[in-house]
PDB file of N, CA and C in Angstrom:
ATOM      1  N   MET A   1       9.217   1.181   1.336  1.00 72.00           N
ATOM      2  CA  MET A   1       9.168   1.084   1.975  1.00 72.00           C
ATOM      3  C   MET A   1       7.936   2.322   2.227  1.00 72.00           C
ATOM      4  N   SER A   2       8.877   2.703   3.808  1.00 77.00           N
ATOM      5  CA  SER A   2       7.147   3.083   4.375  1.00 77.00           C
ATOM      6  C   SER A   2       6.967   4.038   4.059  1.00 77.00           C
ATOM      7  N   SER A   3       5.389   5.526   4.606  1.00 74.00           N
ATOM      8  CA  SER A   3       5.135   6.139   3.734  1.00 74.00           C
ATOM      9  C   SER A   3       6.788   7.958   3.795  1.00 74.00           C
ATOM     10  N   SER A   4       6.662   6.905   5.253  1.00 81.00           N
ATOM     11  CA  SER A   4       8.014   8.906   6.021  1.00 81.00           C
ATOM     12  C   SER A   4       9.167   8.109   4.505  1.00 81.00           C
ATOM     13  N   GLY A   5       9.264   7.571   4.991  1.00 85.00           N
ATOM     14  CA  GLY A   5      12.016   7.207   3.860  1.00 85.00           C
ATOM     15  C   GLY A   5       9.754   7.871   2.626  1.00 85.00           C
ATOM     16  N   ALA A   6       9.858   7.693   2.133  1.00 84.00           N
ATOM     17  CA  ALA A   6       9.174   7.946   0.598  1.00 84.00           C
ATOM     18  C   ALA A   6       9.059   9.516   0.713  1.00 84.00           C
ATOM     19  N   ARG A   7       8.388  10.492   1.951  1.00 86.00           N
ATOM     20  CA  ARG A   7       8.969  11.701   2.672  1.00 86.00           C
ATOM     21  C   ARG A   7      10.253  12.073   2.034  1.00 86.00           C
ATOM     22  N   VAL A   8      11.387  10.957   3.153  1.00 89.00           N
ATOM     23  CA  VAL A   8      12.716  12.124   2.496  1.00 89.00           C
ATOM     24  C   VAL A   8      13.558  11.160   1.235  1.00 89.00           C
ATOM     25  N   LEU A   9      13.129  10.291   0.591  1.00 87.00           N
ATOM     26  CA  LEU A   9      13.656  10.627  -0.605  1.00 87.00           C
ATOM     27  C   LEU A   9      13.177  11.738  -1.657  1.00 87.00           C
ATOM     28  N   ALA A  10      11.652  12.085  -1.145  1.00 87.00           N
ATOM     29  CA  ALA A  10      11.310  11.648  -2.791  1.00 87.00           C
ATOM     30  C   ALA A  10      11.543  13.960  -2.131  1.00 87.00           C
ATOM     31  N   GLU A  11      11.793  13.958  -0.651  1.00 89.00           N
ATOM     32  CA  GLU A  11      12.700  15.114  -0.451  1.00 89.00           C
ATOM     33  C   GLU A  11      14.428  15.075  -2.205  1.00 89.00           C
ATOM     34  N   ALA A  12      14.634  14.615  -1.217  1.00 88.00           N
ATOM     35  CA  ALA A  12      16.187  14.153  -2.287  1.00 88.00           C
ATOM     36  C   ALA A  12      15.993  14.182  -3.263  1.00 88.00           C
ATOM     37  N   LEU A  13      14.903  13.776  -3.934  1.00 87.00           N
ATOM     38  CA  LEU A  13      14.807  14.156  -5.450  1.00 87.00           C
ATOM     39  C   LEU A  13      14.979  15.151  -5.340  1.00 87.00           C
ATOM     40  N   ARG A  14      13.869  16.444  -5.158  1.00 87.00           N
ATOM     41  CA  ARG A  14      13.552  18.179  -5.231  1.00 87.00           C
ATOM     42  C   ARG A  14      15.013  18.293  -4.935  1.00 87.00           C
ATOM     43  N   ALA A  15      15.497  18.169  -4.189  1.00 88.00           N
ATOM     44  CA  ALA A  15      16.940  18.656  -4.257  1.00 88.00           C
ATOM     45  C   ALA A  15      17.909  18.560  -5.134  1.00 88.00           C
ATOM     46  N   ALA A  16      18.201  16.953  -5.711  1.00 85.00           N
ATOM     47  CA  ALA A  16      19.202  16.258  -6.635  1.00 85.00           C
ATOM     48  C   ALA A  16      18.755  17.374  -7.963  1.00 85.00           C
ATOM     49  N   ALA A  17      16.977  17.510  -8.197  1.00 85.00           N
ATOM     50  CA  ALA A  17      16.536  18.071  -9.635  1.00 85.00           C
ATOM     51  C   ALA A  17      17.166  19.390  -9.431  1.00 85.00           C
ATOM     52  N   GLU A  18      17.014  20.283  -8.534  1.00 84.00           N
ATOM     53  CA  GLU A  18      17.969  21.322  -8.437  1.00 84.00           C
ATOM     54  C   GLU A  18      19.278  21.538  -8.925  1.00 84.00           C
ATOM     55  N   LEU A  19      19.383  20.824  -8.877  1.00 85.00           N
ATOM     56  CA  LEU A  19      21.763  21.008  -8.568  1.00 85.00           C
ATOM     57  C   LEU A  19      21.770  20.383 -10.251  1.00 85.00           C
ATOM     58  N   GLY A  20      20.550  20.173 -11.105  1.00 84.00           N
ATOM     59  CA  GLY A  20      20.482  20.084 -12.894  1.00 84.00           C
ATOM     60  C   GLY A  20      20.354  18.348 -13.412  1.00 84.00           C
ATOM     61  N   THR A  21      20.166  17.964 -12.751  1.00 80.00           N
ATOM     62  CA  THR A  21      20.220  16.142 -13.148  1.00 80.00           C
ATOM     63  C   THR A  21      18.324  16.568 -13.632  1.00 80.00           C
ATOM     64  N   ARG A  22      18.228  16.422 -14.849  1.00 87.00           N
ATOM     65  CA  ARG A  22      16.792  15.895 -16.043  1.00 87.00           C
ATOM     66  C   ARG A  22      16.972  14.437 -15.554  1.00 87.00           C
ATOM     67  N   GLU A  23      17.033  13.326 -15.732  1.00 90.00           N
ATOM     68  CA  GLU A  23      16.425  12.254 -15.855  1.00 90.00           C
ATOM     69  C   GLU A  23      16.597  11.030 -14.384  1.00 90.00           C
ATOM     70  N   LEU A  24      15.816  10.602 -13.852  1.00 88.00           N
ATOM     71  CA  LEU A  24      15.403   9.959 -13.221  1.00 88.00           C
ATOM     72  C   LEU A  24      15.397   8.879 -13.750  1.00 88.00           C
ATOM     73  N   VAL A  25      15.663   7.771 -12.635  1.00 91.00           N
ATOM     74  CA  VAL A  25      15.377   6.591 -12.515  1.00 91.00           C
ATOM     75  C   VAL A  25      15.180   5.428 -11.173  1.00 91.00           C
ATOM     76  N   LEU A  26      14.285   4.619 -11.079  1.00 87.00           N
ATOM     77  CA  LEU A  26      12.978   4.732 -10.143  1.00 87.00           C
ATOM     78  C   LEU A  26      12.721   2.638 -10.060  1.00 87.00           C
ATOM     79  N   ARG A  27      13.694   2.190  -8.889  1.00 88.00           N
ATOM     80  CA  ARG A  27      13.700   0.809  -9.001  1.00 88.00           C
ATOM     81  C   ARG A  27      13.235   0.306  -8.222  1.00 88.00           C
ATOM     82  N   GLY A  28      12.238  -0.675  -8.352  1.00 84.00           N
ATOM     83  CA  GLY A  28      11.140  -1.726  -7.395  1.00 84.00           C
ATOM     84  C   GLY A  28      10.168  -0.528  -7.300  1.00 84.00           C
ATOM     85  N   THR A  29       9.999   0.351  -7.776  1.00 85.00           N
ATOM     86  CA  THR A  29       9.092   1.021  -7.381  1.00 85.00           C
ATOM     87  C   THR A  29       6.912  -0.180  -7.037  1.00 85.00           C
ATOM     88  N   GLY A  30       6.987  -1.055  -6.837  1.00 84.00           N
ATOM     89  CA  GLY A  30       6.079  -1.926  -7.869  1.00 84.00           C
ATOM     90  C   GLY A  30       5.718  -2.793  -6.244  1.00 84.00           C
ATOM     91  N   GLN A  31       6.387  -1.896  -5.287  1.00 85.00           N
ATOM     92  CA  GLN A  31       6.206  -2.987  -4.158  1.00 85.00           C
ATOM     93  C   GLN A  31       6.583  -2.159  -3.003  1.00 85.00           C
ATOM     94  N   LEU A  32       5.541  -0.229  -3.819  1.00 85.00           N
ATOM     95  CA  LEU A  32       5.801   0.495  -2.736  1.00 85.00           C
ATOM     96  C   LEU A  32       3.995   0.360  -2.911  1.00 85.00           C
ATOM     97  N   SER A  33       3.517   1.415  -1.842  1.00 87.00           N
ATOM     98  CA  SER A  33       2.408   1.681  -0.888  1.00 87.00           C
ATOM     99  C   SER A  33       1.675   2.608  -2.259  1.00 87.00           C
ATOM    100  N   THR A  34       0.915   2.353  -1.884  1.00 89.00           N
ATOM    101  CA  THR A  34      -0.022   4.113  -2.844  1.00 89.00           C
ATOM    102  C   THR A  34       0.302   5.253  -3.149  1.00 89.00           C
ATOM    103  N   PRO A  35       0.274   4.918  -0.578  1.00 87.00           N
ATOM    104  CA  PRO A  35       0.604   6.939  -0.301  1.00 87.00           C
ATOM    105  C   PRO A  35       2.533   7.074  -0.742  1.00 87.00           C
ATOM    106  N   ALA A  36       3.073   5.839  -0.063  1.00 86.00           N
ATOM    107  CA  ALA A  36       4.831   5.766  -1.083  1.00 86.00           C
ATOM    108  C   ALA A  36       4.634   6.795  -2.226  1.00 86.00           C
ATOM    109  N   MET A  37       3.813   6.061  -3.263  1.00 88.00           N
ATOM    110  CA  MET A  37       3.847   6.627  -4.760  1.00 88.00           C
ATOM    111  C   MET A  37       3.637   7.395  -4.696  1.00 88.00           C
ATOM    112  N   ALA A  38       2.364   7.821  -4.772  1.00 89.00           N
ATOM    113  CA  ALA A  38       1.824   9.305  -4.810  1.00 89.00           C
ATOM    114  C   ALA A  38       3.462  10.004  -3.307  1.00 89.00           C
ATOM    115  N   HIS A  39       4.098   9.831  -3.110  1.00 86.00           N
ATOM    116  CA  HIS A  39       4.855  10.603  -2.809  1.00 86.00           C
ATOM    117  C   HIS A  39       6.065  10.960  -3.478  1.00 86.00           C
ATOM    118  N   LEU A  40       6.698  10.024  -4.283  1.00 87.00           N
ATOM    119  CA  LEU A  40       7.576   9.714  -5.779  1.00 87.00           C
ATOM    120  C   LEU A  40       6.809  10.816  -6.445  1.00 87.00           C
ATOM    121  N   ARG A  41       5.620  10.533  -7.150  1.00 90.00           N
ATOM    122  CA  ARG A  41       5.339  10.471  -8.316  1.00 90.00           C
ATOM    123  C   ARG A  41       5.130  12.274  -8.304  1.00 90.00           C
ATOM    124  N   ALA A  42       4.675  12.909  -6.942  1.00 89.00           N
ATOM    125  CA  ALA A  42       4.951  13.637  -6.921  1.00 89.00           C
ATOM    126  C   ALA A  42       6.262  14.986  -7.137  1.00 89.00           C
ATOM    127  N   ALA A  43       7.286  14.467  -6.870  1.00 87.00           N
ATOM    128  CA  ALA A  43       8.267  14.530  -5.821  1.00 87.00           C
ATOM    129  C   ALA A  43       9.153  14.531  -8.126  1.00 87.00           C
ATOM    130  N   SER A  44       8.863  13.544  -8.343  1.00 89.00           N
ATOM    131  CA  SER A  44       9.976  13.243 -10.249  1.00 89.00           C
ATOM    132  C   SER A  44       8.730  14.422 -10.424  1.00 89.00           C
ATOM    133  N   THR A  45       8.449  15.086 -10.527  1.00 89.00           N
ATOM    134  CA  THR A  45       7.207  15.826 -11.160  1.00 89.00           C
ATOM    135  C   THR A  45       8.067  17.062 -12.036  1.00 89.00           C
ATOM    136  N   VAL A  46       8.986  16.909 -11.060  1.00 87.00           N
ATOM    137  CA  VAL A  46      10.494  18.060 -11.828  1.00 87.00           C
ATOM    138  C   VAL A  46      11.225  18.371 -12.729  1.00 87.00           C
ATOM    139  N   TYR A  47      11.598  16.496 -12.758  1.00 89.00           N
ATOM    140  CA  TYR A  47      12.163  15.779 -13.530  1.00 89.00           C
ATOM    141  C   TYR A  47      11.656  15.913 -14.959  1.00 89.00           C
ATOM    142  N   ALA A  48      12.587  16.325 -16.398  1.00 91.00           N
ATOM    143  CA  ALA A  48      11.819  15.942 -17.343  1.00 91.00           C
ATOM    144  C   ALA A  48      11.695  14.520 -18.362  1.00 91.00           C
ATOM    145  N   ARG A  49      12.913  13.631 -18.154  1.00 93.00           N
ATOM    146  CA  ARG A  49      12.187  12.061 -17.601  1.00 93.00           C
ATOM    147  C   ARG A  49      12.672  11.267 -16.297  1.00 93.00           C
ATOM    148  N   VAL A  50      11.421  10.445 -16.723  1.00 92.00           N
ATOM    149  CA  VAL A  50      11.345   9.995 -15.486  1.00 92.00           C
ATOM    150  C   VAL A  50      11.550   8.364 -16.026  1.00 92.00           C
ATOM    151  N   GLU A  51      12.100   7.327 -15.557  1.00 92.00           N
ATOM    152  CA  GLU A  51      11.781   5.775 -16.300  1.00 92.00           C
ATOM    153  C   GLU A  51      11.529   4.767 -14.451  1.00 92.00           C
ATOM    154  N   TRP A  52      10.264   4.735 -14.944  1.00 90.00           N
ATOM    155  CA  TRP A  52      10.061   3.115 -13.650  1.00 90.00           C
ATOM    156  C   TRP A  52      10.034   1.856 -13.919  1.00 90.00           C
ATOM    157  N   LEU A  53      11.318   1.540 -13.024  1.00 85.00           N
ATOM    158  CA  LEU A  53      11.285   0.242 -13.318  1.00 85.00           C
ATOM    159  C   LEU A  53      10.613  -0.782 -11.941  1.00 85.00           C
TER     160      LEU A  53
END
């Protein structure tokens, strides 16, 4: 995933959290670049539970 793709996904994750979603499972994150992971980690802080696979 590109950094811009990760930003779009991060925005979607934040929006989903506003709908009351409390848990998040992310798969395939081992293949992401450092900037992409940074976007996702920042977005995932609004979740009570995050599972990285």
